CSV table of C-alpha atoms and ligand atoms in Angstrom, one decimal:
chain,number,residue,atom,x,y,z
Q,51,MET,CA,28.9,44.9,2.2
Q,52,VAL,CA,30.8,41.6,2.8
Q,53,ASN,CA,29.2,41.4,6.2
Q,54,ILE,CA,25.7,41.8,4.8
Q,55,THR,CA,26.4,39.2,2.0
Q,56,THR,CA,27.7,36.7,4.6
Q,57,LYS,CA,24.7,37.3,6.8
Q,58,LEU,CA,22.4,36.7,3.9
Q,59,VAL,CA,24.1,33.5,2.8
Q,60,LYS,CA,24.0,32.2,6.4
Q,61,LYS,CA,20.3,33.0,6.6
Q,62,LEU,CA,19.6,31.3,3.3
Q,63,GLN,CA,21.5,28.2,4.5
Q,64,SER,CA,19.7,28.1,7.9
Q,65,ALA,CA,17.7,24.9,8.2
Q,66,LYS,CA,14.6,26.8,9.3
Q,67,PHE,CA,14.6,29.1,6.3
Q,68,LEU,CA,15.1,26.1,3.9
Q,69,LEU,CA,12.2,24.4,5.6
Q,70,VAL,CA,9.9,27.4,5.0
Q,71,LEU,CA,11.1,27.6,1.4
Q,72,ASP,CA,10.5,23.8,0.9
Q,73,ARG,CA,7.0,24.1,2.4
Q,74,PHE,CA,6.1,27.1,0.1
Q,75,TYR,CA,7.5,25.3,-2.9
Q,76,LYS,CA,5.5,22.1,-2.2
Q,77,ALA,CA,2.3,24.1,-1.4
Q,78,THR,CA,2.3,25.6,-4.9
Q,79,MET,CA,3.1,22.3,-6.6
Q,80,LEU,CA,0.1,19.9,-6.3
Q,81,LYS,CA,-2.2,19.7,-9.3
Q,82,ILE,CA,-5.5,18.0,-8.6
Q,83,SER,CA,-7.9,16.6,-11.1
Q,84,THR,CA,-10.9,14.3,-11.3
Q,85,LYS,CA,-10.6,13.7,-15.0
Q,86,VAL,CA,-8.6,11.2,-17.0
Q,87,ILE,CA,-8.0,13.5,-19.9
Q,88,GLU,CA,-6.7,16.3,-17.7
Q,89,VAL,CA,-4.4,14.0,-15.7
Q,90,GLN,CA,-3.0,12.7,-19.0
Q,91,ASN,CA,-2.4,16.2,-20.2
Q,92,PHE,CA,-0.4,17.0,-17.1
Q,93,LEU,CA,1.6,13.8,-17.5
Q,94,GLU,CA,2.2,14.5,-21.2
Q,95,ILE,CA,4.0,17.7,-20.4
Q,96,GLU,CA,6.2,15.8,-17.9
Q,97,ARG,CA,7.0,13.1,-20.5
Q,98,GLN,CA,7.8,15.8,-23.2
Q,99,ASN,CA,10.3,17.2,-20.7
Q,100,ASN,CA,11.8,13.8,-20.3
Q,101,LYS,CA,10.7,13.6,-16.7
Q,102,SER,CA,10.3,10.2,-15.0
Q,103,ILE,CA,6.9,9.4,-13.5
Q,104,GLY,CA,6.2,7.5,-10.2
Q,105,PHE,CA,2.7,6.4,-9.3
Q,106,VAL,CA,1.2,5.6,-5.9
Q,107,PRO,CA,-2.4,4.3,-6.2
Q,108,THR,CA,-4.4,4.4,-2.9
Q,109,MET,CA,-7.9,4.3,-1.5
Q,110,GLY,CA,-7.3,7.3,0.6
Q,111,ALA,CA,-7.6,7.8,4.4
Q,112,LEU,CA,-3.9,8.3,4.1
Q,113,HIS,CA,-1.4,7.6,6.8
Q,114,LYS,CA,2.4,7.6,7.2
Q,115,GLY,CA,2.6,4.2,5.4
Q,116,HIS,CA,1.1,5.8,2.3
Q,117,LEU,CA,3.4,8.8,2.6
Q,118,SER,CA,6.4,6.5,2.8
Q,119,LEU,CA,5.5,5.3,-0.7
Q,120,ILE,CA,5.2,8.9,-1.9
Q,121,ARG,CA,8.6,9.6,-0.4
Q,122,ARG,CA,10.1,6.6,-2.2
Q,123,SER,CA,8.6,7.6,-5.4
Q,124,ARG,CA,9.8,11.2,-5.0
Q,125,SER,CA,13.3,9.9,-4.4
Q,126,GLU,CA,13.3,7.8,-7.6
Q,127,ASN,CA,11.3,10.0,-10.0
Q,128,ASP,CA,10.9,13.6,-11.2
Q,129,CYS,CA,7.1,13.6,-10.9
Q,130,THR,CA,5.0,11.7,-8.4
Q,131,ILE,CA,1.3,11.1,-9.0
Q,132,ALA,CA,-1.0,9.6,-6.4
Q,133,SER,CA,-4.6,8.4,-6.9
Q,134,VAL,CA,-7.4,8.2,-4.4
Q,135,PHE,CA,-10.1,5.9,-5.5
Q,136,VAL,CA,-12.2,3.6,-3.3
Q,137,ASN,CA,-12.7,0.8,-5.8
Q,138,PRO,CA,-16.1,-0.8,-5.2
Q,139,THR,CA,-15.4,-3.9,-7.3
Q,140,GLN,CA,-12.7,-5.2,-4.9
Q,141,PHE,CA,-15.0,-5.2,-1.9
Q,142,ASN,CA,-16.8,-8.5,-1.5
Q,143,ASP,CA,-18.8,-7.1,1.4
Q,144,PRO,CA,-20.8,-3.9,0.4
Q,145,SER,CA,-21.0,-2.7,4.0
Q,146,ASP,CA,-17.2,-2.8,4.2
Q,147,PHE,CA,-17.2,-0.5,1.1
Q,148,ASP,CA,-19.8,1.8,2.7
Q,149,LYS,CA,-17.9,2.2,6.0
Q,150,TYR,CA,-14.4,2.5,4.4
Q,151,PRO,CA,-13.0,5.8,5.8
Q,152,ARG,CA,-13.0,8.8,3.4
Q,153,THR,CA,-10.9,11.8,4.4
Q,154,ILE,CA,-10.2,13.5,1.1
Q,155,GLN,CA,-9.5,17.0,2.5
Q,156,LYS,CA,-6.9,15.7,4.9
Q,157,ASP,CA,-5.5,13.4,2.2
Q,158,THR,CA,-5.0,16.4,-0.1
Q,159,GLU,CA,-3.2,18.3,2.5
Q,160,MET,CA,-0.9,15.4,3.4
Q,161,LEU,CA,-0.1,14.8,-0.3
Q,162,ARG,CA,0.6,18.5,-0.8
Q,163,GLU,CA,2.9,18.5,2.3
Q,164,ALA,CA,4.6,15.4,1.1
Q,165,GLY,CA,5.6,17.0,-2.2
Q,166,CYS,CA,3.3,14.9,-4.5
Q,167,SER,CA,3.0,16.5,-7.9
Q,168,ILE,CA,-0.4,15.3,-9.1
Q,169,LEU,CA,-3.5,14.0,-7.3
Q,170,PHE,CA,-5.9,12.0,-9.4
Q,171,LEU,CA,-9.4,11.9,-7.7
Q,172,PRO,CA,-11.6,10.0,-10.2
Q,173,SER,CA,-15.3,9.2,-9.8
Q,174,GLU,CA,-16.5,5.7,-10.5
Q,175,SER,CA,-17.7,6.6,-13.9
Q,176,GLU,CA,-14.4,8.1,-14.8
Q,177,ILE,CA,-12.6,4.8,-14.0
Q,178,TYR,CA,-15.4,2.6,-15.4
Q,179,PRO,CA,-17.0,4.6,-18.3
Q,180,ASP,CA,-18.0,1.2,-19.6
Q,181,SER,CA,-18.9,-1.6,-17.2
Q,182,ALA,CA,-16.8,-4.0,-19.4
Q,183,LEU,CA,-13.8,-2.3,-17.8
Q,184,LYS,CA,-14.8,-3.7,-14.4
Q,185,SER,CA,-13.3,-7.1,-15.3
Q,186,ILE,CA,-10.3,-8.2,-17.3
Q,187,ASN,CA,-9.3,-11.4,-18.9
Q,188,PHE,CA,-6.5,-12.2,-16.5
Q,189,SER,CA,-6.2,-15.0,-14.0
Q,190,PRO,CA,-3.4,-14.7,-11.5
Q,191,GLY,CA,-3.6,-18.5,-10.8
Q,192,PRO,CA,-2.8,-20.3,-7.5
Q,193,ILE,CA,-1.2,-17.2,-5.8
Q,194,ALA,CA,-4.7,-15.6,-5.7
Q,195,GLU,CA,-6.6,-18.6,-4.5
Q,196,VAL,CA,-5.2,-18.8,-1.0
Q,197,LEU,CA,-5.2,-16.5,2.0
Q,198,GLU,CA,-7.1,-13.2,1.0
Q,199,GLY,CA,-8.3,-14.9,-2.2
Q,200,ALA,CA,-9.9,-17.7,-0.2
Q,201,HIS,CA,-11.6,-15.4,2.2
Q,202,ARG,CA,-12.6,-12.5,-0.1
Q,203,PRO,CA,-14.1,-14.0,-3.3
Q,204,GLY,CA,-13.7,-11.7,-6.2
Q,205,HIS,CA,-11.3,-9.3,-4.3
Q,206,PHE,CA,-8.2,-9.9,-6.6
Q,207,ALA,CA,-10.3,-9.8,-9.8
Q,208,GLY,CA,-11.4,-6.3,-8.7
Q,209,VAL,CA,-7.9,-5.3,-7.7
Q,210,ALA,CA,-6.4,-6.5,-11.0
Q,211,ALA,CA,-9.0,-4.7,-13.1
Q,212,VAL,CA,-8.6,-1.4,-11.3
Q,213,VAL,CA,-4.8,-1.5,-11.2
Q,214,LYS,CA,-4.7,-2.4,-15.0
Q,215,ARG,CA,-7.1,0.6,-15.7
Q,216,LEU,CA,-5.0,3.0,-13.5
Q,217,LEU,CA,-1.7,1.9,-15.1
Q,218,ASP,CA,-3.3,2.3,-18.6
Q,219,ILE,CA,-4.3,5.8,-17.7
Q,220,VAL,CA,-1.1,6.9,-15.9
Q,221,GLN,CA,1.5,4.9,-17.8
Q,222,PRO,CA,4.1,5.6,-15.1
Q,223,HIS,CA,7.8,4.5,-15.2
Q,224,ARG,CA,7.4,3.1,-11.7
Q,225,ALA,CA,4.5,2.2,-9.5
Q,226,TYR,CA,4.7,1.7,-5.7
Q,227,PHE,CA,2.8,-0.8,-3.6
Q,228,GLY,CA,3.1,-1.8,0.1
Q,229,LEU,CA,4.3,-5.2,1.1
Q,230,LYS,CA,1.7,-5.1,3.9
Q,231,ASP,CA,-0.6,-6.2,1.1
Q,232,TYR,CA,1.9,-8.8,0.0
Q,233,GLN,CA,-0.5,-11.1,-1.9
Q,234,GLN,CA,-1.8,-8.0,-3.8
Q,235,PHE,CA,1.8,-7.1,-4.6
Q,236,LEU,CA,2.4,-10.6,-6.1
Q,237,VAL,CA,-0.9,-10.4,-8.1
Q,238,ILE,CA,0.1,-7.0,-9.5
Q,239,LYS,CA,3.6,-8.2,-10.4
Q,240,LYS,CA,1.9,-11.1,-12.3
Q,241,LEU,CA,-0.5,-8.7,-14.0
Q,242,GLN,CA,2.4,-6.5,-15.1
Q,243,GLN,CA,4.2,-9.6,-16.6
Q,244,PHE,CA,1.0,-10.9,-18.2
Q,245,TYR,CA,0.2,-7.7,-20.1
Q,246,GLN,CA,3.9,-6.8,-20.5
Q,247,ILE,CA,3.1,-3.4,-18.9
Q,248,PRO,CA,6.2,-1.2,-19.2
Q,249,THR,CA,6.1,0.0,-15.6
Q,250,GLN,CA,8.4,-1.2,-12.9
Q,251,ILE,CA,6.4,-2.6,-9.9
Q,252,ILE,CA,8.1,-1.7,-6.7
Q,253,GLY,CA,7.3,-3.2,-3.2
Q,254,CYS,CA,7.8,-1.0,-0.1
Q,255,GLU,CA,8.3,-2.0,3.5
Q,256,THR,CA,5.4,-1.9,5.9
Q,257,LEU,CA,5.3,1.1,8.2
Q,258,ARG,CA,4.2,0.4,11.8
Q,259,GLU,CA,2.8,2.3,14.8
Q,260,GLN,CA,5.1,2.5,17.8
Q,261,ASP,CA,3.5,-0.6,19.4
Q,262,GLY,CA,4.1,-2.6,16.2
Q,263,LEU,CA,0.6,-2.5,14.7
Q,264,ALA,CA,0.9,-2.2,10.9
Q,265,MET,CA,-0.4,1.2,9.8
Q,266,SER,CA,-3.7,0.9,7.9
Q,267,SER,CA,-6.6,3.1,6.9
Q,268,ARG,CA,-8.8,0.6,8.8
Q,269,ASN,CA,-7.1,1.3,12.1
Q,270,SER,CA,-9.1,4.5,12.3
Q,271,LEU,CA,-12.3,2.4,12.5
Q,272,LEU,CA,-11.1,0.6,15.7
Q,273,SER,CA,-12.8,1.7,18.9
Q,274,ALA,CA,-10.6,3.3,21.6
Q,275,LEU,CA,-11.0,0.1,23.6
Q,276,ASP,CA,-10.0,-2.2,20.7
Q,277,ARG,CA,-7.0,-0.2,19.4
Q,278,PRO,CA,-4.5,-1.3,22.1
Q,279,LYS,CA,-5.7,-4.9,21.6
Q,280,ALA,CA,-4.8,-4.8,17.9
Q,281,VAL,CA,-1.1,-5.1,18.6
Q,282,PHE,CA,-1.6,-8.8,19.4
Q,283,LEU,CA,-1.6,-9.6,15.7
Q,284,HIS,CA,2.0,-8.3,15.3
Q,285,GLN,CA,3.0,-10.1,18.5
Q,286,MET,CA,1.8,-13.4,17.1
Q,287,LEU,CA,3.7,-12.8,13.8
Q,288,GLN,CA,6.8,-11.9,15.8
Q,289,LYS,CA,6.4,-15.0,17.9
Q,290,ALA,CA,6.3,-17.2,14.8
Q,291,PHE,CA,9.2,-15.2,13.3
Q,292,ASN,CA,11.4,-15.7,16.4
Q,293,GLN,CA,10.7,-19.4,16.5
Q,294,ILE,CA,11.6,-19.9,12.8
Q,295,MET,CA,14.7,-17.7,13.2
Q,296,GLY,CA,15.6,-19.8,16.2
Q,297,GLY,CA,15.7,-22.9,13.9
Q,298,ASN,CA,12.2,-24.4,14.4
Q,299,ILE,CA,11.0,-25.7,11.0
Q,300,ASP,CA,8.0,-27.6,12.3
Q,301,PHE,CA,5.6,-24.9,11.0
Q,302,GLN,CA,2.5,-26.8,11.8
Q,303,SER,CA,3.4,-26.9,15.5
Q,304,ILE,CA,4.2,-23.2,15.5
Q,305,ILE,CA,0.8,-22.5,13.8
Q,306,ASN,CA,-1.0,-24.7,16.3
Q,307,SER,CA,0.5,-23.0,19.3
Q,308,ILE,CA,-0.5,-19.6,17.9
Q,309,LEU,CA,-4.0,-20.7,17.2
Q,310,LEU,CA,-4.2,-21.6,20.9
Q,311,ASP,CA,-2.9,-18.2,21.8
Q,312,PHE,CA,-5.7,-16.6,19.7
Q,313,GLU,CA,-8.3,-18.8,21.4
Q,314,GLU,CA,-7.0,-17.8,24.8
Q,315,ASN,CA,-6.9,-14.1,23.8
Q,316,GLY,CA,-10.5,-14.3,22.7
Q,317,ASN,CA,-10.6,-10.8,21.1
Q,318,PHE,CA,-10.3,-11.8,17.4
Q,319,LYS,CA,-12.2,-13.8,14.8
Q,320,LEU,CA,-9.4,-15.3,12.9
Q,321,ASP,CA,-9.6,-15.8,9.1
Q,322,TYR,CA,-6.1,-17.3,8.8
Q,323,PHE,CA,-2.7,-17.5,10.3
Q,324,ASP,CA,-0.3,-19.2,8.0
Q,325,ILE,CA,3.4,-19.7,7.1
Q,326,CYS,CA,3.9,-20.1,3.3
Q,327,SER,CA,6.5,-19.9,0.6
Q,328,ALA,CA,7.0,-16.2,-0.1
Q,329,ASN,CA,7.2,-16.7,-3.9
Q,330,SER,CA,4.3,-19.0,-4.5
Q,331,LEU,CA,2.2,-18.5,-1.3
Q,332,GLN,CA,1.8,-22.3,-1.3
Q,333,LYS,CA,3.0,-24.9,1.2
Q,334,VAL,CA,6.7,-24.6,2.1
Q,335,VAL,CA,8.8,-27.2,0.3
Q,336,ASN,CA,12.3,-26.3,1.5
Q,337,PRO,CA,11.9,-24.7,4.9
Q,338,GLU,CA,15.5,-23.9,5.4
Q,339,LYS,CA,16.2,-22.4,2.0
Q,340,GLU,CA,13.0,-20.7,0.7
Q,341,ASP,CA,12.0,-17.2,1.5
Q,342,LEU,CA,9.0,-17.4,3.8
Q,343,ILE,CA,6.0,-15.3,4.7
Q,344,ILE,CA,4.0,-15.4,7.9
Q,345,CYS,CA,0.6,-13.9,7.4
Q,346,VAL,CA,-2.5,-13.2,9.4
Q,347,ALA,CA,-6.0,-11.8,8.8
Q,348,ALA,CA,-8.5,-11.4,11.6
Q,349,PHE,CA,-11.5,-9.4,12.7
Q,350,LEU,CA,-11.2,-7.2,15.8
Q,351,GLY,CA,-14.8,-6.2,16.4
Q,352,LYS,CA,-16.1,-5.4,12.9
Q,353,VAL,CA,-12.7,-4.3,11.6
Q,354,ARG,CA,-10.7,-6.7,9.4
Q,355,LEU,CA,-7.0,-6.4,9.8
Q,356,ILE,CA,-4.2,-8.1,7.9
Q,357,ASP,CA,-0.4,-8.2,8.4
Q,358,ASN,CA,2.6,-10.2,7.6
Q,359,LEU,CA,6.3,-10.7,8.2
Q,360,ILE,CA,8.7,-11.9,5.5
Q,361,ILE,CA,11.7,-14.1,6.2
Q,362,LYS,CA,14.5,-13.8,3.7
Q,363,ARG,CA,16.7,-16.9,3.5
S,182,AMP,P1,-4.7,1.3,0.3
S,182,AMP,O1,-5.1,2.8,0.4
S,182,AMP,O2,-5.0,0.6,1.6
S,182,AMP,O3,-5.2,0.6,-0.9
S,182,AMP,O4,-3.1,1.3,0.2
S,182,AMP,C1,-2.5,2.0,-0.8
S,182,AMP,C2,-1.0,1.5,-0.9
S,182,AMP,O5,-0.4,1.8,0.4
S,182,AMP,C3,-1.0,-0.1,-1.1
S,182,AMP,O6,0.0,-0.4,-2.0
S,182,AMP,C4,-0.7,-0.5,0.3
S,182,AMP,O7,-0.1,-1.8,0.4
S,182,AMP,C5,0.2,0.6,0.9
S,182,AMP,N1,0.2,0.6,2.3
S,182,AMP,C6,-0.9,0.5,3.1
S,182,AMP,N2,-0.5,0.4,4.4
S,182,AMP,C7,0.9,0.5,4.4
S,182,AMP,C8,1.9,0.5,5.4
S,182,AMP,N3,1.5,0.5,6.7
S,182,AMP,N4,3.2,0.7,5.1
S,182,AMP,C9,3.5,0.7,3.8
S,182,AMP,N5,2.6,0.7,2.7
S,182,AMP,C10,1.3,0.6,3.1
């Protein structure tokens, strides 16, 4: 009898068995809904049971970067909800919206496997039942006027409106955003302060491919020929990073030499390469004391890629 019990305990503790159990548990867990009211009902039950809610808004075509946000949310909350909604109002170029990758079946399986509790899959009319909801009376100020803001008119107005709407619907304790979209993160933090939204806004590290390319849904749009070329963006960020860490504070000379590298490389149409204050995104005032961000946006073929590296002082 003792022998059988010991064997059973050993089996139950074996890593393989726990993995199978974990998979089975997760597979039964994911609730999916396209309706605001239904999602709110799911969440109400969680709240009544005093469960904390973590939220990961996405536009789908999920990759490991997105899943790292789900993991972080799961580690800090009882219930994790993800949304997949390709928000038309944040695309300044309609063809960019049309060709944005959509892989909802695969996304669902990835979220299920990652142990997400709820997947919200709204239609456009569910998010914007009234077109008045497409814009909000919030201006992020100078942080939204540079970099992405300067190159994608209307982009942050669209982002702010959809994030406000999603936070109003979900009312999470915590919401998770990637620092890969650093300017977006700052705009959302400002939005949260402006409306005094009782959700903690959490920034998460950028996940990268083995060669250093930042993971992005748009990477899947790169041709097989262009994909290996894309790593150049990260190499240029790293070059600037190394020079600054080596003590060079002549940022303009660093930028100029990198602009020459881009010209020589010839594969990209550069929107910007800049070194700014990480808090204000404006010109650096105190180069040796301020946190800095080195950021880049460029087209490789028809695909627009962005990336950044942060320097903490
Ligand atoms: P998206 O679907 O592109 O709107 O991204 C949804 C969220 O995932 C945003 O908060 C992004 O900043 C974040 N994200 C995208 N790529 C990465 C990455 N490589 N690492 C970490 N977070 C990411």
